[in-house]
Short mmCIF file of C-alpha atoms in Angstrom, two decimals:
data_model
loop_
_atom_site.label_atom_id
_atom_site.label_comp_id
_atom_site.label_asym_id
_atom_site.label_seq_id
_atom_site.Cartn_x
_atom_site.Cartn_y
_atom_site.Cartn_z
CA UNK A 1 3.82 32.85 -21.80
CA UNK A 2 1.95 30.68 -24.26
CA UNK A 3 2.21 26.91 -24.33
CA UNK A 4 1.41 24.68 -27.29
CA UNK A 5 1.40 20.94 -26.93
CA UNK A 6 1.58 18.92 -30.09
CA UNK A 7 1.30 15.17 -30.58
CA UNK A 8 0.61 14.58 -26.94
CA UNK A 9 -1.09 11.73 -25.16
CA UNK A 10 -4.56 12.83 -24.13
CA UNK A 11 -4.70 10.37 -21.26
CA UNK A 12 -1.46 11.18 -19.53
CA UNK A 13 -0.79 14.77 -20.51
CA UNK A 14 -1.39 17.45 -19.45
CA UNK A 15 -4.21 16.37 -17.10
CA UNK A 16 -4.17 12.85 -15.79
CA UNK A 17 -7.25 11.15 -14.42
CA UNK A 18 -6.47 7.49 -14.15
CA UNK A 19 -7.89 6.78 -10.72
CA UNK A 20 -11.53 7.68 -10.37
CA UNK A 21 -14.47 7.19 -7.97
CA UNK A 22 -13.77 3.45 -7.74
CA UNK A 23 -10.36 4.00 -6.15
CA UNK A 24 -11.70 6.85 -3.99
CA UNK A 25 -14.54 4.59 -2.79
CA UNK A 26 -12.06 1.84 -1.96
CA UNK A 27 -9.87 4.26 -0.02
CA UNK A 28 -12.93 5.40 1.93
CA UNK A 29 -14.26 1.90 2.62
CA UNK A 30 -10.75 0.59 3.41
CA UNK A 31 -10.23 3.42 5.88
CA UNK A 32 -13.70 2.90 7.35
CA UNK A 33 -13.04 -0.84 7.74
CA UNK A 34 -9.71 -0.15 9.43
CA UNK A 35 -11.35 2.39 11.73
CA UNK A 36 -14.16 -0.02 12.57
CA UNK A 37 -11.64 -2.75 13.37
CA UNK A 38 -9.97 -0.43 15.87
CA UNK A 39 -13.19 0.95 17.38
CA UNK A 40 -14.94 -2.39 17.59
CA UNK A 41 -11.88 -3.85 19.32
CA UNK A 42 -11.79 -0.89 21.71
CA UNK A 43 -15.43 -1.60 22.51
CA UNK A 44 -14.60 -5.17 23.53
CA UNK A 45 -11.42 -4.33 25.41
CA UNK A 46 -12.50 -1.22 27.35
CA UNK A 47 -13.62 -1.57 30.97
CA UNK A 48 -17.40 -1.70 31.03
CA UNK A 49 -18.02 -0.51 34.61
CA UNK A 50 -20.05 -3.61 35.29
CA UNK A 51 -22.31 -2.98 32.31
CA UNK A 52 -22.77 -5.41 29.50
CA UNK A 53 -21.88 -2.91 26.81
CA UNK A 54 -24.27 -3.62 24.03
CA UNK A 55 -23.30 -7.25 23.62
CA UNK A 56 -26.60 -7.86 21.89
CA UNK A 57 -25.57 -5.55 19.10
CA UNK A 58 -21.78 -5.29 19.21
CA UNK A 59 -21.29 -8.57 17.30
CA UNK A 60 -22.83 -7.04 14.19
CA UNK A 61 -19.84 -4.75 13.76
CA UNK A 62 -17.16 -7.48 13.37
CA UNK A 63 -19.52 -9.12 10.87
CA UNK A 64 -19.99 -5.84 9.00
CA UNK A 65 -16.26 -5.10 8.62
CA UNK A 66 -15.40 -7.86 6.09
CA UNK A 67 -18.55 -6.96 4.14
CA UNK A 68 -17.49 -3.30 3.87
CA UNK A 69 -13.93 -4.27 2.98
CA UNK A 70 -15.20 -6.68 0.32
CA UNK A 71 -17.35 -3.94 -1.24
CA UNK A 72 -14.28 -1.68 -1.27
CA UNK A 73 -12.17 -4.38 -2.89
CA UNK A 74 -14.87 -4.97 -5.51
CA UNK A 75 -14.59 -1.27 -6.39
CA UNK A 76 -10.80 -1.60 -6.53
CA UNK A 77 -11.06 -4.66 -8.74
CA UNK A 78 -13.46 -2.80 -11.03
CA UNK A 79 -10.70 -0.23 -11.50
CA UNK A 80 -8.17 -2.83 -12.67
CA UNK A 81 -7.81 -2.83 -16.44
CA UNK A 82 -6.88 -6.53 -16.48
CA UNK A 83 -8.96 -8.13 -13.76
CA UNK A 84 -8.07 -11.70 -14.71
CA UNK A 85 -4.39 -10.94 -14.12
CA UNK A 86 -5.00 -9.93 -10.48
CA UNK A 87 -3.43 -13.20 -9.27
CA UNK A 88 -0.04 -11.66 -10.06
CA UNK A 89 -0.42 -9.58 -6.90
CA UNK A 90 0.11 -12.79 -4.96
CA UNK A 91 2.90 -14.25 -7.02
CA UNK A 92 5.14 -11.31 -6.13
CA UNK A 93 6.13 -9.41 -3.03
CA UNK A 94 7.80 -6.09 -3.65
CA UNK A 95 9.11 -4.69 -0.34
CA UNK A 96 9.41 -1.18 -1.79
CA UNK A 97 5.91 -1.11 -3.30
CA UNK A 98 3.18 0.09 -0.90
CA UNK A 99 0.62 -1.39 -3.30
CA UNK A 100 2.24 -4.81 -2.95
CA UNK A 101 2.15 -4.39 0.83
CA UNK A 102 -1.53 -3.45 0.54
CA UNK A 103 -2.36 -6.57 -1.45
CA UNK A 104 -0.67 -8.79 1.13
CA UNK A 105 -2.10 -6.87 4.11
CA UNK A 106 -5.61 -7.45 2.77
CA UNK A 107 -4.86 -11.15 2.29
CA UNK A 108 -3.65 -11.45 5.89
CA UNK A 109 -6.46 -9.33 7.30
CA UNK A 110 -9.30 -11.35 5.76
CA UNK A 111 -8.80 -14.57 7.80
CA UNK A 112 -8.33 -12.39 10.88
CA UNK A 113 -11.60 -10.58 10.20
CA UNK A 114 -13.47 -13.85 9.64
CA UNK A 115 -12.06 -15.27 12.89
CA UNK A 116 -12.98 -12.04 14.72
CA UNK A 117 -16.53 -12.10 13.33
CA UNK A 118 -17.01 -15.77 14.27
CA UNK A 119 -15.61 -15.20 17.77
CA UNK A 120 -17.96 -12.25 18.29
CA UNK A 121 -21.12 -14.15 17.37
CA UNK A 122 -23.40 -14.56 20.42
CA UNK A 123 -24.58 -18.07 21.32
CA UNK A 124 -28.11 -17.58 20.04
CA UNK A 125 -26.78 -16.64 16.60
CA UNK A 126 -24.15 -19.41 16.58
CA UNK A 127 -26.88 -21.98 17.22
CA UNK A 128 -28.70 -20.88 14.06
CA UNK A 129 -25.69 -21.56 11.80
CA UNK A 130 -26.54 -24.53 9.59
CA UNK A 131 -23.00 -25.71 8.92
CA UNK A 132 -21.50 -27.58 11.88
CA UNK A 133 -17.90 -26.78 10.86
CA UNK A 134 -18.53 -23.04 11.03
CA UNK A 135 -20.46 -23.51 14.28
CA UNK A 136 -17.55 -25.44 15.79
CA UNK A 137 -15.09 -22.78 14.64
CA UNK A 138 -17.23 -20.04 16.19
CA UNK A 139 -17.36 -21.99 19.47
CA UNK A 140 -13.61 -22.61 19.41
CA UNK A 141 -12.78 -18.96 18.69
CA UNK A 142 -15.17 -17.44 21.22
CA UNK A 143 -12.75 -17.67 24.18
CA UNK A 144 -10.13 -15.83 22.12
CA UNK A 145 -12.30 -12.80 21.31
CA UNK A 146 -10.26 -10.35 23.37
CA UNK A 147 -6.96 -11.56 21.90
CA UNK A 148 -8.41 -11.26 18.41
CA UNK A 149 -9.67 -7.76 19.25
CA UNK A 150 -6.16 -6.70 20.28
CA UNK A 151 -4.67 -8.04 17.04
CA UNK A 152 -7.46 -6.26 15.17
CA UNK A 153 -6.28 -2.92 16.51
CA UNK A 154 -2.86 -3.41 14.92
CA UNK A 155 -4.35 -4.77 11.70
CA UNK A 156 -6.86 -1.91 11.58
CA UNK A 157 -4.09 0.68 11.90
CA UNK A 158 -2.16 -1.03 9.09
CA UNK A 159 -5.23 -1.14 6.85
CA UNK A 160 -6.22 2.47 7.46
CA UNK A 161 -2.71 3.89 7.15
CA UNK A 162 -1.40 1.98 4.14
CA UNK A 163 -3.72 3.71 1.65
CA UNK A 164 -2.24 7.02 2.74
CA UNK A 165 1.29 5.61 2.53
CA UNK A 166 0.54 4.43 -1.02
CA UNK A 167 -0.47 7.91 -2.15
CA UNK A 168 2.23 9.73 -0.19
CA UNK A 169 4.96 7.61 -1.79
CA UNK A 170 4.17 9.03 -5.24
CA UNK A 171 6.71 11.80 -5.65
CA UNK A 172 5.26 12.65 -9.05
CA UNK A 173 2.01 13.89 -7.45
CA UNK A 174 2.97 16.75 -5.12
CA UNK A 175 -0.43 16.91 -3.41
CA UNK A 176 -0.10 13.30 -2.26
CA UNK A 177 3.62 13.43 -1.62
CA UNK A 178 3.27 14.49 2.01
CA UNK A 179 4.26 12.44 5.06
CA UNK A 180 1.22 13.73 6.91
CA UNK A 181 -1.23 12.15 4.43
CA UNK A 182 -1.05 8.63 5.97
CA UNK A 183 -1.73 10.16 9.40
CA UNK A 184 -4.71 12.04 7.95
CA UNK A 185 -6.09 8.86 6.42
CA UNK A 186 -5.60 6.93 9.66
CA UNK A 187 -7.28 9.61 11.76
CA UNK A 188 -10.10 10.01 9.26
CA UNK A 189 -10.56 6.22 9.10
CA UNK A 190 -10.74 5.98 12.89
CA UNK A 191 -13.12 8.92 13.04
CA UNK A 192 -15.49 7.42 10.46
CA UNK A 193 -15.21 4.08 12.27
CA UNK A 194 -16.28 5.74 15.52
CA UNK A 195 -19.12 7.50 13.66
CA UNK A 196 -20.47 4.21 12.31
CA UNK A 197 -20.17 2.67 15.79
CA UNK A 198 -22.37 5.52 17.06
CA UNK A 199 -24.99 4.88 14.38
CA UNK A 200 -25.04 1.11 14.96
CA UNK A 201 -24.88 1.18 18.78
CA UNK A 202 -28.14 0.61 20.63
CA UNK A 203 -27.28 1.75 24.11
CA UNK A 204 -26.85 5.31 25.32
CA UNK A 205 -23.63 4.43 27.12
CA UNK A 206 -21.96 3.07 23.97
CA UNK A 207 -23.15 5.95 21.81
CA UNK A 208 -21.82 8.53 24.25
CA UNK A 209 -18.52 6.68 24.68
CA UNK A 210 -17.79 6.74 20.95
CA UNK A 211 -19.09 10.30 20.66
CA UNK A 212 -16.41 11.38 23.16
CA UNK A 213 -13.74 9.50 21.19
CA UNK A 214 -14.96 10.98 17.91
CA UNK A 215 -14.73 14.55 19.21
CA UNK A 216 -10.99 14.12 19.74
CA UNK A 217 -10.54 12.31 16.45
CA UNK A 218 -12.38 14.98 14.43
CA UNK A 219 -10.39 17.75 16.08
CA UNK A 220 -7.16 15.87 15.30
CA UNK A 221 -8.38 15.32 11.73
CA UNK A 222 -9.11 19.03 11.29
CA UNK A 223 -5.70 19.97 12.68
CA UNK A 224 -3.91 17.48 10.41
CA UNK A 225 -5.91 18.72 7.41
CA UNK A 226 -4.92 22.32 8.11
CA UNK A 227 -1.30 21.28 8.65
CA UNK A 228 -1.29 19.35 5.37
CA UNK A 229 -2.47 22.39 3.44
CA UNK A 230 -0.03 24.59 5.36
CA UNK A 231 2.83 22.22 4.51
CA UNK A 232 2.02 22.55 0.81
CA UNK A 233 1.51 26.32 1.10
CA UNK A 234 4.99 26.87 2.54
CA UNK A 235 6.51 24.35 0.11
CA UNK A 236 7.93 24.96 -3.35
CA UNK A 237 5.97 26.08 -6.41
CA UNK A 238 4.69 22.61 -7.35
CA UNK A 239 3.31 22.06 -3.86
CA UNK A 240 1.70 25.49 -3.79
CA UNK A 241 0.17 24.79 -7.20
CA UNK A 242 -1.04 21.39 -5.94
CA UNK A 243 -3.41 22.96 -3.40
CA UNK A 244 -4.52 25.80 -5.67
CA UNK A 245 -7.65 23.97 -6.94
CA UNK A 246 -9.05 23.92 -3.40
CA UNK A 247 -8.87 27.69 -3.13
CA UNK A 248 -9.93 28.63 -6.63
CA UNK A 249 -13.51 29.64 -7.35
CA UNK A 250 -13.12 29.12 -11.09
CA UNK A 251 -15.60 26.87 -12.84
CA UNK A 252 -12.92 24.27 -13.59
CA UNK A 253 -11.97 23.76 -9.96
CA UNK A 254 -15.38 24.30 -8.38
CA UNK A 255 -15.72 20.68 -7.05
CA UNK A 256 -12.46 21.09 -5.10
CA UNK A 257 -13.50 24.44 -3.69
CA UNK A 258 -16.84 22.90 -2.75
CA UNK A 259 -15.08 20.01 -1.01
CA UNK A 260 -13.24 22.47 1.25
CA UNK A 261 -16.52 24.25 1.99
CA UNK A 262 -18.24 20.93 2.79
CA UNK A 263 -15.36 19.84 5.04
CA UNK A 264 -15.34 23.26 6.68
CA UNK A 265 -19.01 22.84 7.53
CA UNK A 266 -19.37 19.10 8.20
CA UNK A 267 -16.47 18.47 10.55
CA UNK A 268 -16.74 21.54 12.83
CA UNK A 269 -20.55 21.16 12.92
CA UNK A 270 -20.10 17.51 13.90
CA UNK A 271 -17.75 18.53 16.72
CA UNK A 272 -20.25 21.11 18.04
CA UNK A 273 -23.18 18.67 17.88
CA UNK A 274 -21.17 15.96 19.57
CA UNK A 275 -20.04 18.36 22.26
CA UNK A 276 -23.69 19.23 22.91
CA UNK A 277 -24.50 15.51 23.07
CA UNK A 278 -21.88 14.66 25.68
CA UNK A 279 -22.48 17.75 27.83
CA UNK A 280 -26.30 17.63 27.64
CA UNK A 281 -28.43 15.71 30.06
CA UNK A 282 -30.01 12.56 28.75
CA UNK A 283 -32.89 10.49 30.04
CA UNK A 284 -32.43 6.76 30.75
CA UNK A 285 -33.53 5.99 27.22
CA UNK A 286 -32.37 8.37 24.49
CA UNK A 287 -35.16 10.53 23.08
CA UNK A 288 -35.88 10.53 19.37
CA UNK A 289 -34.41 14.02 18.98
CA UNK A 290 -31.18 12.97 20.77
CA UNK A 291 -30.90 9.90 18.57
CA UNK A 292 -31.48 11.98 15.47
CA UNK A 293 -28.83 14.48 16.51
CA UNK A 294 -26.30 11.72 17.27
CA UNK A 295 -26.93 9.95 13.99
CA UNK A 296 -26.88 13.20 12.05
CA UNK A 297 -23.53 14.27 13.50
CA UNK A 298 -22.13 10.79 12.81
CA UNK A 299 -23.40 11.05 9.24
CA UNK A 300 -21.60 14.38 8.88
CA UNK A 301 -18.35 12.65 9.88
CA UNK A 302 -18.91 9.89 7.32
CA UNK A 303 -19.60 12.48 4.61
CA UNK A 304 -16.43 14.35 5.65
CA UNK A 305 -14.37 11.15 5.43
CA UNK A 306 -15.70 10.38 1.94
CA UNK A 307 -15.15 13.97 0.75
CA UNK A 308 -11.51 13.88 1.93
CA UNK A 309 -10.82 10.69 -0.08
CA UNK A 310 -12.63 11.81 -3.24
CA UNK A 311 -11.20 15.34 -3.23
CA UNK A 312 -7.64 14.17 -2.62
CA UNK A 313 -7.75 11.35 -5.19
CA UNK A 314 -8.97 13.64 -7.95
CA UNK A 315 -7.00 16.77 -7.01
CA UNK A 316 -3.80 14.75 -6.54
CA UNK A 317 -3.91 13.71 -10.17
CA UNK A 318 -4.13 17.34 -11.26
CA UNK A 319 -0.90 18.06 -9.45
CA UNK A 320 2.39 17.32 -11.11
CA UNK A 321 5.63 18.65 -12.47
CA UNK A 322 4.48 19.02 -16.08
CA UNK A 323 4.21 22.80 -15.91
CA UNK A 324 7.69 23.20 -14.52
CA UNK A 325 9.97 21.99 -17.25
CA UNK B 1 26.53 -4.79 -20.77
CA UNK B 2 25.78 -1.46 -22.46
CA UNK B 3 24.04 1.42 -20.70
CA UNK B 4 21.61 2.83 -23.23
CA UNK B 5 20.80 6.52 -23.21
CA UNK B 6 19.23 8.96 -25.63
CA UNK B 7 20.57 12.41 -26.31
CA UNK B 8 18.20 14.96 -27.79
CA UNK B 9 19.84 17.88 -29.53
CA UNK B 10 17.02 20.38 -29.34
CA UNK B 11 18.67 22.80 -31.75
CA UNK B 12 18.35 20.19 -34.52
CA UNK B 13 14.66 19.39 -34.02
CA UNK B 14 12.44 20.84 -36.77
CA UNK B 15 9.17 19.60 -35.23
CA UNK B 16 8.31 17.34 -38.19
CA UNK B 17 6.78 14.72 -35.85
CA UNK B 18 8.24 11.88 -37.89
CA UNK B 19 9.52 10.39 -34.62
CA UNK B 20 5.95 10.31 -33.30
CA UNK B 21 4.69 8.63 -36.48
CA UNK B 22 7.60 6.16 -36.68
CA UNK B 23 7.07 5.17 -33.05
CA UNK B 24 3.35 4.60 -33.52
CA UNK B 25 3.94 2.50 -36.61
CA UNK B 26 6.85 0.51 -35.18
CA UNK B 27 5.15 -0.29 -31.89
CA UNK B 28 1.56 -0.59 -33.06
CA UNK B 29 0.45 2.15 -30.67
CA UNK B 30 -3.36 2.55 -30.64
CA UNK B 31 -4.92 5.66 -32.19
CA UNK B 32 -5.04 8.68 -29.86
CA UNK B 33 -2.19 7.25 -27.78
CA UNK B 34 1.50 8.09 -28.04
CA UNK B 35 4.77 6.82 -26.61
CA UNK B 36 6.60 9.96 -27.54
CA UNK B 37 5.56 13.53 -28.17
CA UNK B 38 7.13 16.78 -29.27
CA UNK B 39 6.26 19.70 -27.04
CA UNK B 40 6.41 23.06 -28.75
CA UNK B 41 6.86 25.75 -26.13
CA UNK B 42 6.76 29.39 -27.10
CA UNK B 43 8.22 31.77 -24.56
CA UNK B 44 8.53 35.52 -24.38
CA UNK B 45 6.43 38.52 -25.36
CA UNK B 46 5.51 39.35 -28.94
CA UNK B 47 7.47 40.07 -31.06
CA UNK B 48 10.42 38.81 -29.01
CA UNK B 49 9.51 35.14 -28.94
CA UNK B 50 11.47 31.95 -29.14
CA UNK B 51 10.25 28.42 -29.60
CA UNK B 52 11.58 25.37 -27.86
CA UNK B 53 10.99 21.99 -29.48
CA UNK B 54 11.26 19.31 -26.86
CA UNK B 55 10.87 15.63 -27.63
CA UNK B 56 9.53 13.79 -24.63
CA UNK B 57 9.49 10.08 -23.99
CA UNK B 58 10.14 7.61 -21.18
CA UNK B 59 13.36 8.71 -19.47
CA UNK B 60 14.35 5.12 -18.56
CA UNK B 61 15.35 6.47 -15.18
CA UNK B 62 18.16 5.02 -13.11
CA UNK B 63 15.93 5.31 -10.05
CA UNK B 64 12.51 4.69 -11.64
CA UNK B 65 9.47 5.38 -9.42
CA UNK B 66 7.26 3.35 -11.79
CA UNK B 67 9.35 0.25 -11.09
CA UNK B 68 9.36 0.84 -7.34
CA UNK B 69 5.57 1.24 -7.14
CA UNK B 70 4.65 -1.68 -9.45
CA UNK B 71 3.10 -4.34 -7.19
CA UNK B 72 3.63 -7.29 -9.53
CA UNK B 73 7.10 -6.65 -10.94
CA UNK B 74 5.66 -6.04 -14.41
CA UNK B 75 7.59 -2.78 -14.63
CA UNK B 76 11.22 -3.66 -14.24
CA UNK B 77 14.73 -2.52 -15.06
CA UNK B 78 16.84 -4.46 -17.51
CA UNK B 79 20.59 -4.89 -17.11
CA UNK B 80 21.13 -2.38 -19.93
CA UNK B 81 19.46 0.28 -17.76
CA UNK B 82 16.22 0.46 -19.74
CA UNK B 83 12.87 0.27 -18.00
CA UNK B 84 10.59 -2.33 -19.55
CA UNK B 85 7.12 -3.74 -18.96
CA UNK B 86 6.34 -7.44 -18.76
CA UNK B 87 2.84 -7.24 -20.23
CA UNK B 88 1.94 -10.69 -18.92
CA UNK B 89 2.35 -9.52 -15.31
CA UNK B 90 0.63 -6.15 -15.70
CA UNK B 91 -2.73 -6.00 -13.91
CA UNK B 92 -3.56 -2.50 -15.15
CA UNK B 93 -3.65 -0.94 -11.68
CA UNK B 94 -2.28 2.33 -13.12
CA UNK B 95 -0.01 2.95 -10.12
CA UNK B 96 2.96 3.37 -12.49
CA UNK B 97 1.09 6.05 -14.45
CA UNK B 98 0.50 8.07 -11.30
CA UNK B 99 4.09 7.48 -10.19
CA UNK B 100 5.74 8.76 -13.37
CA UNK B 101 6.75 12.42 -13.01
CA UNK B 102 7.12 12.66 -16.80
CA UNK B 103 3.55 11.55 -17.60
CA UNK B 104 4.77 9.24 -20.34
CA UNK B 105 2.84 6.11 -19.47
CA UNK B 106 -0.64 5.18 -20.56
CA UNK B 107 -3.00 2.24 -20.50
CA UNK B 108 -3.10 0.56 -23.88
CA UNK B 109 -6.77 0.99 -24.63
CA UNK B 110 -6.88 -2.14 -26.77
CA UNK B 111 -5.22 -4.55 -24.34
CA UNK B 112 -5.44 -2.90 -20.91
CA UNK B 113 -1.77 -3.10 -19.93
CA UNK B 114 0.40 -0.13 -19.05
CA UNK B 115 2.60 0.90 -21.92
CA UNK B 116 5.34 3.34 -22.76
CA UNK B 117 8.52 3.79 -24.78
CA UNK B 118 10.78 0.75 -24.59
CA UNK B 119 13.65 2.33 -26.55
CA UNK B 120 12.36 -0.14 -29.19
CA UNK B 121 13.80 -3.08 -27.27
CA UNK B 122 12.96 -5.49 -30.08
CA UNK B 123 15.04 -3.40 -32.48
CA UNK B 124 17.96 -3.13 -30.03
CA UNK B 125 18.08 -6.93 -29.90
CA UNK B 126 18.53 -6.90 -33.68
CA UNK B 127 21.32 -4.34 -33.41
CA UNK B 128 19.16 -1.51 -34.75
CA UNK B 129 18.45 1.93 -33.33
CA UNK B 130 15.03 2.86 -31.93
CA UNK B 131 12.59 3.75 -34.71
CA UNK B 132 12.38 7.42 -33.69
CA UNK B 133 16.16 7.75 -33.87
CA UNK B 134 16.40 5.99 -37.22
CA UNK B 135 13.76 8.24 -38.73
CA UNK B 136 14.84 11.58 -37.25
CA UNK B 137 15.61 13.72 -40.31
CA UNK B 138 17.42 16.44 -38.37
CA UNK B 139 19.48 13.94 -36.33
CA UNK B 140 18.05 15.51 -33.24
CA UNK B 141 17.70 12.15 -31.50
CA UNK B 142 20.92 10.25 -30.91
CA UNK B 143 21.02 6.87 -29.20
CA UNK B 144 23.88 4.85 -27.83
CA UNK B 145 25.88 3.31 -25.04
CA UNK B 146 27.00 5.74 -22.35
CA UNK B 147 29.54 3.25 -21.02
CA UNK B 148 31.38 3.36 -24.33
CA UNK B 149 33.55 6.50 -24.22
CA UNK B 150 33.83 6.47 -28.01
CA UNK B 151 30.09 6.35 -28.64
CA UNK B 152 28.43 9.40 -30.16
CA UNK B 153 26.29 9.95 -27.07
CA UNK B 154 29.33 9.94 -24.79
CA UNK B 155 31.13 12.42 -27.01
CA UNK B 156 28.10 14.71 -27.29
CA UNK B 157 27.60 14.76 -23.54
CA UNK B 158 31.28 15.51 -23.00
CA UNK B 159 31.35 18.35 -25.48
CA UNK B 160 28.00 20.04 -24.86
CA UNK B 161 26.04 21.63 -22.11
CA UNK B 162 23.11 19.37 -21.31
CA UNK B 163 20.26 18.92 -18.87
CA UNK B 164 17.74 16.28 -17.87
CA UNK B 165 14.04 16.87 -17.21
CA UNK B 166 12.90 17.44 -13.63
CA UNK B 167 16.18 16.56 -11.91
CA UNK B 168 14.60 17.66 -8.63
CA UNK B 169 12.48 14.49 -8.44
CA UNK B 170 15.65 12.44 -8.17
CA UNK B 171 14.91 9.86 -10.84
CA UNK B 172 18.27 10.17 -12.64
CA UNK B 173 16.91 10.12 -16.21
CA UNK B 174 18.69 8.50 -19.13
CA UNK B 175 17.39 10.98 -21.69
CA UNK B 176 19.67 13.99 -21.98
CA UNK B 177 18.83 17.28 -23.64
CA UNK B 178 21.47 19.37 -25.32
CA UNK B 179 20.24 22.87 -24.64
CA UNK B 180 18.55 24.55 -27.54
CA UNK B 181 19.59 28.01 -26.44
CA UNK B 182 23.14 27.78 -25.10
CA UNK B 183 24.32 30.89 -23.30
CA UNK B 184 26.32 33.14 -25.63
CA UNK B 185 29.90 33.51 -24.54
#
């Protein structure tokens, strides 16, 4: 069969690339922020067995989350073709539009993140704040840190999952149109959040705690990833075609094939390294080689999380119903 | 209130592309961008080939995914069933482009808003047909009110075998195709 297309629109047909690295970066940073919100809250809420679990360092994470989310939103804003019209997001609420939900979720999450960051600031840092209003707010919020942490878990889940819901709601893109995609994004977001907690943590106890959590999250992520591809494989022709780029070695689809190879190496390798970390014996203070291994395995998880977002954003736009008229 | 639909009689299309040109001129569509297109699909094995000419445009769906996904309400459905874009509200997020199973939307490269066929809404308000319909030399494109049983579109759909594009996505399109190759009885 031969197909000629005449008078077509080069942007929308037959290949459509309207969302690029800026959206993929936002999805990654949004998921990472959501994951960090959950993991940082878990760190505050969990029983510490009498230990002061890294309180000297833990406050940096609630401060980091709004910074990461802001960078992600800057990327998202860069993707908007009419940036000055962005205020329309907040003059409308569309209950059936996941993107409208996302805009409002971000608006609600920001004050929560600021309150959480202020509440988490230790006294010695609060005292250095020049502005008395902010200092007073930090002092007033400090007793509510645990409550804020609990709310952050819910908000973090919403933030990490909604990006997946947004993509999965698009019936026109068969690769995204899967109910398991939001679960994948949530798991991946939590896993990358745990990985960053491991990198930023100073104490052995905190590093090992999040390493244990991350092992389960990566294994769940791998299982969900396999199930997502399986779901498409046993689906109809458009869904089978949607995953074809990932299993094609042709020049055109090489980046997608490479992404599967990278994921197939990074995530299992991270699980093995983390397993060695938690089962190995450690001295009172972590040795340089242990630290390197922990940070390296956490870095693998972060790379895996980014690869998932980039590969799915680009490959999803290759998938469609155009060839099946 | 009318319910506007377009019927495309594929057997009458000669692939002259005058609809594409008329649309671009009428709606000031930027170069390299199109609101409508004519897909020429050749099927079969040489020398037993047959060509399908298929005009494609916004299907003004009854259940439009572009309207559902639009976060600002810029993409909306009018009472006459057409799907329109309020350019003032469009932020250029491109969600509607990814949501459209027919790949008929684009970002207007000169102004940044999402754009597509409007069934020439400005002409409808003046009681005229869309530009592509008015210019179609083979009368392949027919436009009218489906709620009027005496309209040409209603009669054509009653008397002919027709299909819509991608019915499996559940969008309930308002562009109907009278089959180019009806089964011989």
